[in-house]
CSV table of C-alpha atoms in Angstrom, one decimal:
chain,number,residue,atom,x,y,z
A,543,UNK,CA,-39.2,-2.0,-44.7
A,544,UNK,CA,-39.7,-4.5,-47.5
A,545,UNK,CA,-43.0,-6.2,-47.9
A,546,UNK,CA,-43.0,-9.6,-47.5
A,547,UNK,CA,-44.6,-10.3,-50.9
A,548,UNK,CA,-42.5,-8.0,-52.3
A,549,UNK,CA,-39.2,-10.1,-50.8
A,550,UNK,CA,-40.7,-13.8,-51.6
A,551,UNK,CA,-41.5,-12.4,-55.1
A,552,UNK,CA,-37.9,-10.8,-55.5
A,553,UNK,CA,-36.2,-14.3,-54.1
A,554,UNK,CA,-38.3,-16.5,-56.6
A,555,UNK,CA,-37.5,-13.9,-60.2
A,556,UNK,CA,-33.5,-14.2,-58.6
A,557,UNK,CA,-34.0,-17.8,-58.3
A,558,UNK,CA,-35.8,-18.2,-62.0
A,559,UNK,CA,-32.7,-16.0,-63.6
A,560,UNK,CA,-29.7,-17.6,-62.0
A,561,UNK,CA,-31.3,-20.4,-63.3
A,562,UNK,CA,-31.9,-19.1,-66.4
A,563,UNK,CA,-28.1,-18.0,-66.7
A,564,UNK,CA,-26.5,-21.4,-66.0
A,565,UNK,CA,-28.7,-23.1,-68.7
A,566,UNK,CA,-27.2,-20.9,-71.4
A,567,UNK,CA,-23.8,-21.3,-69.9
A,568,UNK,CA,-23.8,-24.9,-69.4
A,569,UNK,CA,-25.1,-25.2,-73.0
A,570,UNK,CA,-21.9,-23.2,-74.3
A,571,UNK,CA,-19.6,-25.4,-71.6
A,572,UNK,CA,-21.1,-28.6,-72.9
A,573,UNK,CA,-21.3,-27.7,-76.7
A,574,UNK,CA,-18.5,-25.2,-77.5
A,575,UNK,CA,-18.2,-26.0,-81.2
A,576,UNK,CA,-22.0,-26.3,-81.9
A,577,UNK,CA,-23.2,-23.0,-79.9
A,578,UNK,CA,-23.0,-19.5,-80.6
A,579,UNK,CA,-20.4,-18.3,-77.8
A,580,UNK,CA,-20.9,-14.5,-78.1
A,581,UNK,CA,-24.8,-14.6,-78.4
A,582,UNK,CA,-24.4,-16.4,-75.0
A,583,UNK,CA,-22.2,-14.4,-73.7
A,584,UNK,CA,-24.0,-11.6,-74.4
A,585,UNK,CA,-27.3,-13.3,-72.9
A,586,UNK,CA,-25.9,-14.0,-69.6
A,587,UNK,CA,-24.3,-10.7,-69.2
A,588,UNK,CA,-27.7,-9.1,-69.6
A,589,UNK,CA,-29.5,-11.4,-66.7
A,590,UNK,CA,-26.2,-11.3,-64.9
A,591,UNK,CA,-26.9,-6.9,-64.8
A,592,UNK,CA,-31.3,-7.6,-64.1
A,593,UNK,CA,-29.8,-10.2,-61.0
A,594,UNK,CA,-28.6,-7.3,-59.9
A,595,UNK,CA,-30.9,-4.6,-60.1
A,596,UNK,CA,-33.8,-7.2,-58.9
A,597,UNK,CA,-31.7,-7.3,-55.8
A,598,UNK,CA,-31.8,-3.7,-55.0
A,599,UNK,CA,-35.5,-3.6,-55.8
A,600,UNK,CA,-38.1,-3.6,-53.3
A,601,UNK,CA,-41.5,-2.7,-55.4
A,602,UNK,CA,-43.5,-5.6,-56.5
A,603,UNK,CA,-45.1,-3.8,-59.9
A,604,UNK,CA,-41.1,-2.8,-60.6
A,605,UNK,CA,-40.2,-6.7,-59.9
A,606,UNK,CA,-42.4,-7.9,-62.4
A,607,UNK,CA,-41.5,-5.2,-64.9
A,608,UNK,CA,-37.7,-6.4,-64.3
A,609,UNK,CA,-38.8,-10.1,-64.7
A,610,UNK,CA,-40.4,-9.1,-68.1
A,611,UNK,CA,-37.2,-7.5,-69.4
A,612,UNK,CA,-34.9,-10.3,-68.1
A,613,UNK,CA,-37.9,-12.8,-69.9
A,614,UNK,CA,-36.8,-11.3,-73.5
A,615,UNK,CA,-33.4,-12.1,-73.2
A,616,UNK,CA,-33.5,-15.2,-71.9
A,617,UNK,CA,-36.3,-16.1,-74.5
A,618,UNK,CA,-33.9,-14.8,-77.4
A,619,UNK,CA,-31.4,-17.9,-76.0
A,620,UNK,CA,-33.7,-20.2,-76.4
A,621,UNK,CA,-33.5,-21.4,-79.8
A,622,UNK,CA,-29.2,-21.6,-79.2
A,623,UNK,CA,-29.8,-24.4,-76.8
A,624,UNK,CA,-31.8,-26.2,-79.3
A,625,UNK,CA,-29.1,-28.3,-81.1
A,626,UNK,CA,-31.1,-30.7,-83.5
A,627,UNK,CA,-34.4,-30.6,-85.2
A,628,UNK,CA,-34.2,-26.8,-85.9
A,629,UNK,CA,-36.3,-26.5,-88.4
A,630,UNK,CA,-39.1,-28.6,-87.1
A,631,UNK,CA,-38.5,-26.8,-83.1
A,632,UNK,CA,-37.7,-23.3,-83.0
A,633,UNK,CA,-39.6,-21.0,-80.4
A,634,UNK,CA,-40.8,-17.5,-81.8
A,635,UNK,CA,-42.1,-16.5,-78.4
A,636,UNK,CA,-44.6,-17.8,-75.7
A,637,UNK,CA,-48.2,-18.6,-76.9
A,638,UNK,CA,-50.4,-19.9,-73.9
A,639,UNK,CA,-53.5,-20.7,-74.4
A,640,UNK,CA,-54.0,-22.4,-77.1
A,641,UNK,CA,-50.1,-23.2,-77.9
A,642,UNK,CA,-49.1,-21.9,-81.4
A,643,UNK,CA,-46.7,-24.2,-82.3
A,644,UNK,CA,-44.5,-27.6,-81.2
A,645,UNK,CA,-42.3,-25.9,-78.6
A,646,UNK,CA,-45.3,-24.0,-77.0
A,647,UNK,CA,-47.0,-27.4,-77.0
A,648,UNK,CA,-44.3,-29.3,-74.9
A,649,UNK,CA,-44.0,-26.2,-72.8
A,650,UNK,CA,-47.8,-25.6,-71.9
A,651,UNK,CA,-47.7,-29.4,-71.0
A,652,UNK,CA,-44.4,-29.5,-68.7
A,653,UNK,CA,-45.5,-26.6,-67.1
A,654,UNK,CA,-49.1,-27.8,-66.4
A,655,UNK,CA,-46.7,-31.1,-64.6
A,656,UNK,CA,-44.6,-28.5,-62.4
A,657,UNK,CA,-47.4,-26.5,-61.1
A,658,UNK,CA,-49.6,-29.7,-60.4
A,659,UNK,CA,-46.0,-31.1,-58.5
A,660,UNK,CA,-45.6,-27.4,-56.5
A,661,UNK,CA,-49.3,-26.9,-55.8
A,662,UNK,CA,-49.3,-30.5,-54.4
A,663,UNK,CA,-46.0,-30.2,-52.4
A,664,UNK,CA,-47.5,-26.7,-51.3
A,665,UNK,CA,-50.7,-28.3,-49.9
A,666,UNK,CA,-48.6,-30.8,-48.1
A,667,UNK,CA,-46.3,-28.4,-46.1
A,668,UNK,CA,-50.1,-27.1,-45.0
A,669,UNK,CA,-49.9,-24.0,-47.4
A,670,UNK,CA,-52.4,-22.6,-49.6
A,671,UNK,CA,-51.5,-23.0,-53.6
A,672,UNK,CA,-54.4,-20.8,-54.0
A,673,UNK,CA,-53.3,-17.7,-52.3
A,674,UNK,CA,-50.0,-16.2,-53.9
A,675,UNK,CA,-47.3,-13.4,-53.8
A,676,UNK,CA,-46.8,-12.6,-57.5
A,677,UNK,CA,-49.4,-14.2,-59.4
A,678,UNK,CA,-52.7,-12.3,-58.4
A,679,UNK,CA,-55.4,-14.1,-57.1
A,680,UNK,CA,-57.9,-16.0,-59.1
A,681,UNK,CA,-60.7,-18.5,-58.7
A,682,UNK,CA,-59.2,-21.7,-59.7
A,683,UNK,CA,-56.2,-20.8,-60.3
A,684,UNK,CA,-53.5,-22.0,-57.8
A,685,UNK,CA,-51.7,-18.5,-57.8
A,686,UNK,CA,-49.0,-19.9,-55.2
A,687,UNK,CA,-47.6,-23.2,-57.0
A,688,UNK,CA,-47.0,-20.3,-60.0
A,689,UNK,CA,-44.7,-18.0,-58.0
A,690,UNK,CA,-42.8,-20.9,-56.7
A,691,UNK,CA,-42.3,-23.0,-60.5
A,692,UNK,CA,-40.7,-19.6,-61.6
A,693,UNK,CA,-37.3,-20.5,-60.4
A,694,UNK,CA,-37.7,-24.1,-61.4
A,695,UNK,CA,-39.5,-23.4,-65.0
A,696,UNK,CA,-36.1,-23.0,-66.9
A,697,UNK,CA,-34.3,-25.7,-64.9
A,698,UNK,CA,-37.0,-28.5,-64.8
A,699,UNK,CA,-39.9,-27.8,-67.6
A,700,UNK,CA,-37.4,-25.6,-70.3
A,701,UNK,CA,-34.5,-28.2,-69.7
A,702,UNK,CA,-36.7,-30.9,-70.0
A,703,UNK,CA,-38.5,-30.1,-73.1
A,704,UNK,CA,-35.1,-29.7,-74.9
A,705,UNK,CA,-33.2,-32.5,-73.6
A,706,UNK,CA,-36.2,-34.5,-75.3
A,707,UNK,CA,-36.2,-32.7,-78.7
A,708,UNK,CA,-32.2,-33.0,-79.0
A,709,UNK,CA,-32.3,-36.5,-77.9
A,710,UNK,CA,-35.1,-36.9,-80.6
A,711,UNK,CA,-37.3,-38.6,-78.1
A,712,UNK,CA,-40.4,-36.5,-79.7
A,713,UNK,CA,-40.3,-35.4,-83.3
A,714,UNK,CA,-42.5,-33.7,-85.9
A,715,UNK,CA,-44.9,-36.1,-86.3
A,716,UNK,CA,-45.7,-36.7,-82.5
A,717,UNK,CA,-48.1,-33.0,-83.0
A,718,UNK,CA,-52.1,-32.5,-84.4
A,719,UNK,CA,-52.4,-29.0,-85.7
A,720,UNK,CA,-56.2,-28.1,-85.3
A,721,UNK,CA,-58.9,-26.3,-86.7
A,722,UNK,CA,-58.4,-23.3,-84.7
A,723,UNK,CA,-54.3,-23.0,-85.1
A,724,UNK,CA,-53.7,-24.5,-81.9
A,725,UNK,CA,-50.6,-27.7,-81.6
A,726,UNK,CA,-51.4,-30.7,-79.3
A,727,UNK,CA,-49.4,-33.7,-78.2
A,728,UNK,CA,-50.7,-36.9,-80.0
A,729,UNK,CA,-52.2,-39.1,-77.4
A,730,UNK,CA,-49.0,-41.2,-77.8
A,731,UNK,CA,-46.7,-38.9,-77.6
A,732,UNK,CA,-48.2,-37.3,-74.3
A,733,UNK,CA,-48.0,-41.0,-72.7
A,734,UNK,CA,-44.3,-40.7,-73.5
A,735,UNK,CA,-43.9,-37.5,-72.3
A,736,UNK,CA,-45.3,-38.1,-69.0
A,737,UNK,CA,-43.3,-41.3,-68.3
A,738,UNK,CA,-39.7,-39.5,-69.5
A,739,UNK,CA,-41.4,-36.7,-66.9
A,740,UNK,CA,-41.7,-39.2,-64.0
A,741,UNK,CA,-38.2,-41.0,-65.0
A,742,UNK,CA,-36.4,-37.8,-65.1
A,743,UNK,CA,-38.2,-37.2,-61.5
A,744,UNK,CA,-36.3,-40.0,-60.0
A,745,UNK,CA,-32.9,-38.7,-60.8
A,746,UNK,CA,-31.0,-37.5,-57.8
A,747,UNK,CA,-29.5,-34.4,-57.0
A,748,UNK,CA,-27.7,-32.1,-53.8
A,749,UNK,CA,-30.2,-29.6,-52.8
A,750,UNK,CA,-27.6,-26.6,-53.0
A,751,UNK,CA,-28.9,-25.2,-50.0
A,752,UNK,CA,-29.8,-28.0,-47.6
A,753,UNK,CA,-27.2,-30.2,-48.8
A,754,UNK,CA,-28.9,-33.2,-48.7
A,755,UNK,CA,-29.3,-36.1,-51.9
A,756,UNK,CA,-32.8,-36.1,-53.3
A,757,UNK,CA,-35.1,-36.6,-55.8
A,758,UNK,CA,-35.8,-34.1,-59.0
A,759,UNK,CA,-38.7,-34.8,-58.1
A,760,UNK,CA,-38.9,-34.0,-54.3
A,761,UNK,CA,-37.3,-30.4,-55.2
A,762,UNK,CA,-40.6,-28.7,-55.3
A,763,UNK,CA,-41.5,-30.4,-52.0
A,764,UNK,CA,-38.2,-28.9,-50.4
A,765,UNK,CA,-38.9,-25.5,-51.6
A,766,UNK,CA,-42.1,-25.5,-50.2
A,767,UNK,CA,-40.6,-26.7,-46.8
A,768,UNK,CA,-38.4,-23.9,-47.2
A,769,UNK,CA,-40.8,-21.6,-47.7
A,770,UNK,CA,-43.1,-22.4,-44.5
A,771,UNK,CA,-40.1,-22.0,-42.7
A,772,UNK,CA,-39.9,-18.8,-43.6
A,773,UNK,CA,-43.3,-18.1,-43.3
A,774,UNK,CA,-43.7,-19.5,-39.6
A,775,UNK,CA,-40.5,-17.3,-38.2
A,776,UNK,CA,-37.7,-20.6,-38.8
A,777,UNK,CA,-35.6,-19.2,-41.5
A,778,UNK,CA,-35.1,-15.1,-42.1
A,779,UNK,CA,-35.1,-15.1,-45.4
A,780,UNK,CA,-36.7,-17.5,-48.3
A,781,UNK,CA,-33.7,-19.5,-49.9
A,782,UNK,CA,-34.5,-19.9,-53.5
A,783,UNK,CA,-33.2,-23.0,-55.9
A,784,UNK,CA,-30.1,-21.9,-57.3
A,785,UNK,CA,-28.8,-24.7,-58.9
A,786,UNK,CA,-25.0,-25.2,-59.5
């Protein structure tokens, strides 16, 4: 019998993938001249293979050592979907805390936005964001809201951050390098960000699995419905956001 944290955890890395896979396919449907089909290709074969042996897995440890693997290749797409600015934006890999460089910068920031939004929504659905499945346990750290952003991270924060740097709505000189080798947002520039965040918020979508129009903004809220259904009996199994 499969542990419940085991099958929430599983759901939200199959959720964070699928994801993951439709970016870099919807980047080679939208840009077929301009993006490197085979690399692509290539990419979402990989994740397509990891989708499939996360399904058959039912050890937590062995989840997170499968969402590892599948985080390499999907990090080696990144830099395709990134269609101007190159040499001012290219991603190396994730660096946290402090952030290393420009993409890191606008990542660390979305992300800090999705898991304020999904430890909110969490709290309203009367769950704790403080007690998770995946991420362990750890004072002040709102351990839930993480394992719930992983299947919106790519999809929300990722697509967000490089709709703005190939729309050139944040450039080079919107970043402060400091002392210590960390990259931060000029105060300017984070004002910008955060009202693009909210405006991109209010754009509407069908929830692919209740089928109802909402907000971007209101998906983290729906996920956490979702889950509390599951949680209280109402639904057998936790649906994750697999967006179309």
């Amino acid at each position: 019998m499969m542990g419940t944290s085991a099958l929430i955890s599983r759901n939200f890395i199959i959720g964070k993938l699928f994801n993951q896979k439709w970016m870099l396919e919807r980047a080679k449907r939208n840009y077929p001249l301009r993006i490197d089909e085979d690399k692509i290709n290539d990419i979402s074969a990989k994740l397509s293979r990891k989708i499939k042996e996360i399904h058959r897995c039912s050890d937590l440890e062995r989840l997170r050592g499968l969402e590892g693997q599948a985080a390499t290749y999907y990090n080696q797409g990144f830099n395709v979907m990134i269609l101007q600015q190159q040499a001012d934006f290219y991603f190396y890999s994730r660096s946290r805390r402090p952030p290393k460089d420009k993409i890191n910068a606008l990542l660390s920031f979305a992300y800090t936005l999705l898991a304020n939004d999904t430890a909110a929504a969490l709290e309203t659905v009367g769950l704790d964001a403080y007690v998770g499945f995946m991420h362990q346990d750890r004072p002040g750290r709102v351990s839930l809201a993480l394992d719930m952003m992983e299947e919106l991270r790519g999809i929300v924060a990722d697509r967000f951050v490089i709709s703005m740097i190939n729309r050139k709505e944040v450039t080079a000189k919107d970043f402060i390098e400091k002392e210590n080798g960390s990259v931060i947002l000029t105060d300017e520039a984070r004002k910008n960000f955060l009202q693009k965040w909210q405006k991109k918020k209010q754009e509407s979508l069908k929830h692919p699995f209740l089928g109802e129009t909402i907000s971007w903004g209101l998906v983290p809220y729906a996920q956490a419905l979702l889950l509390a259904r599951f949680l209280r009996g109402d639904l057998d199994e936790y649906p994750p956001f697999l967006w179309k």
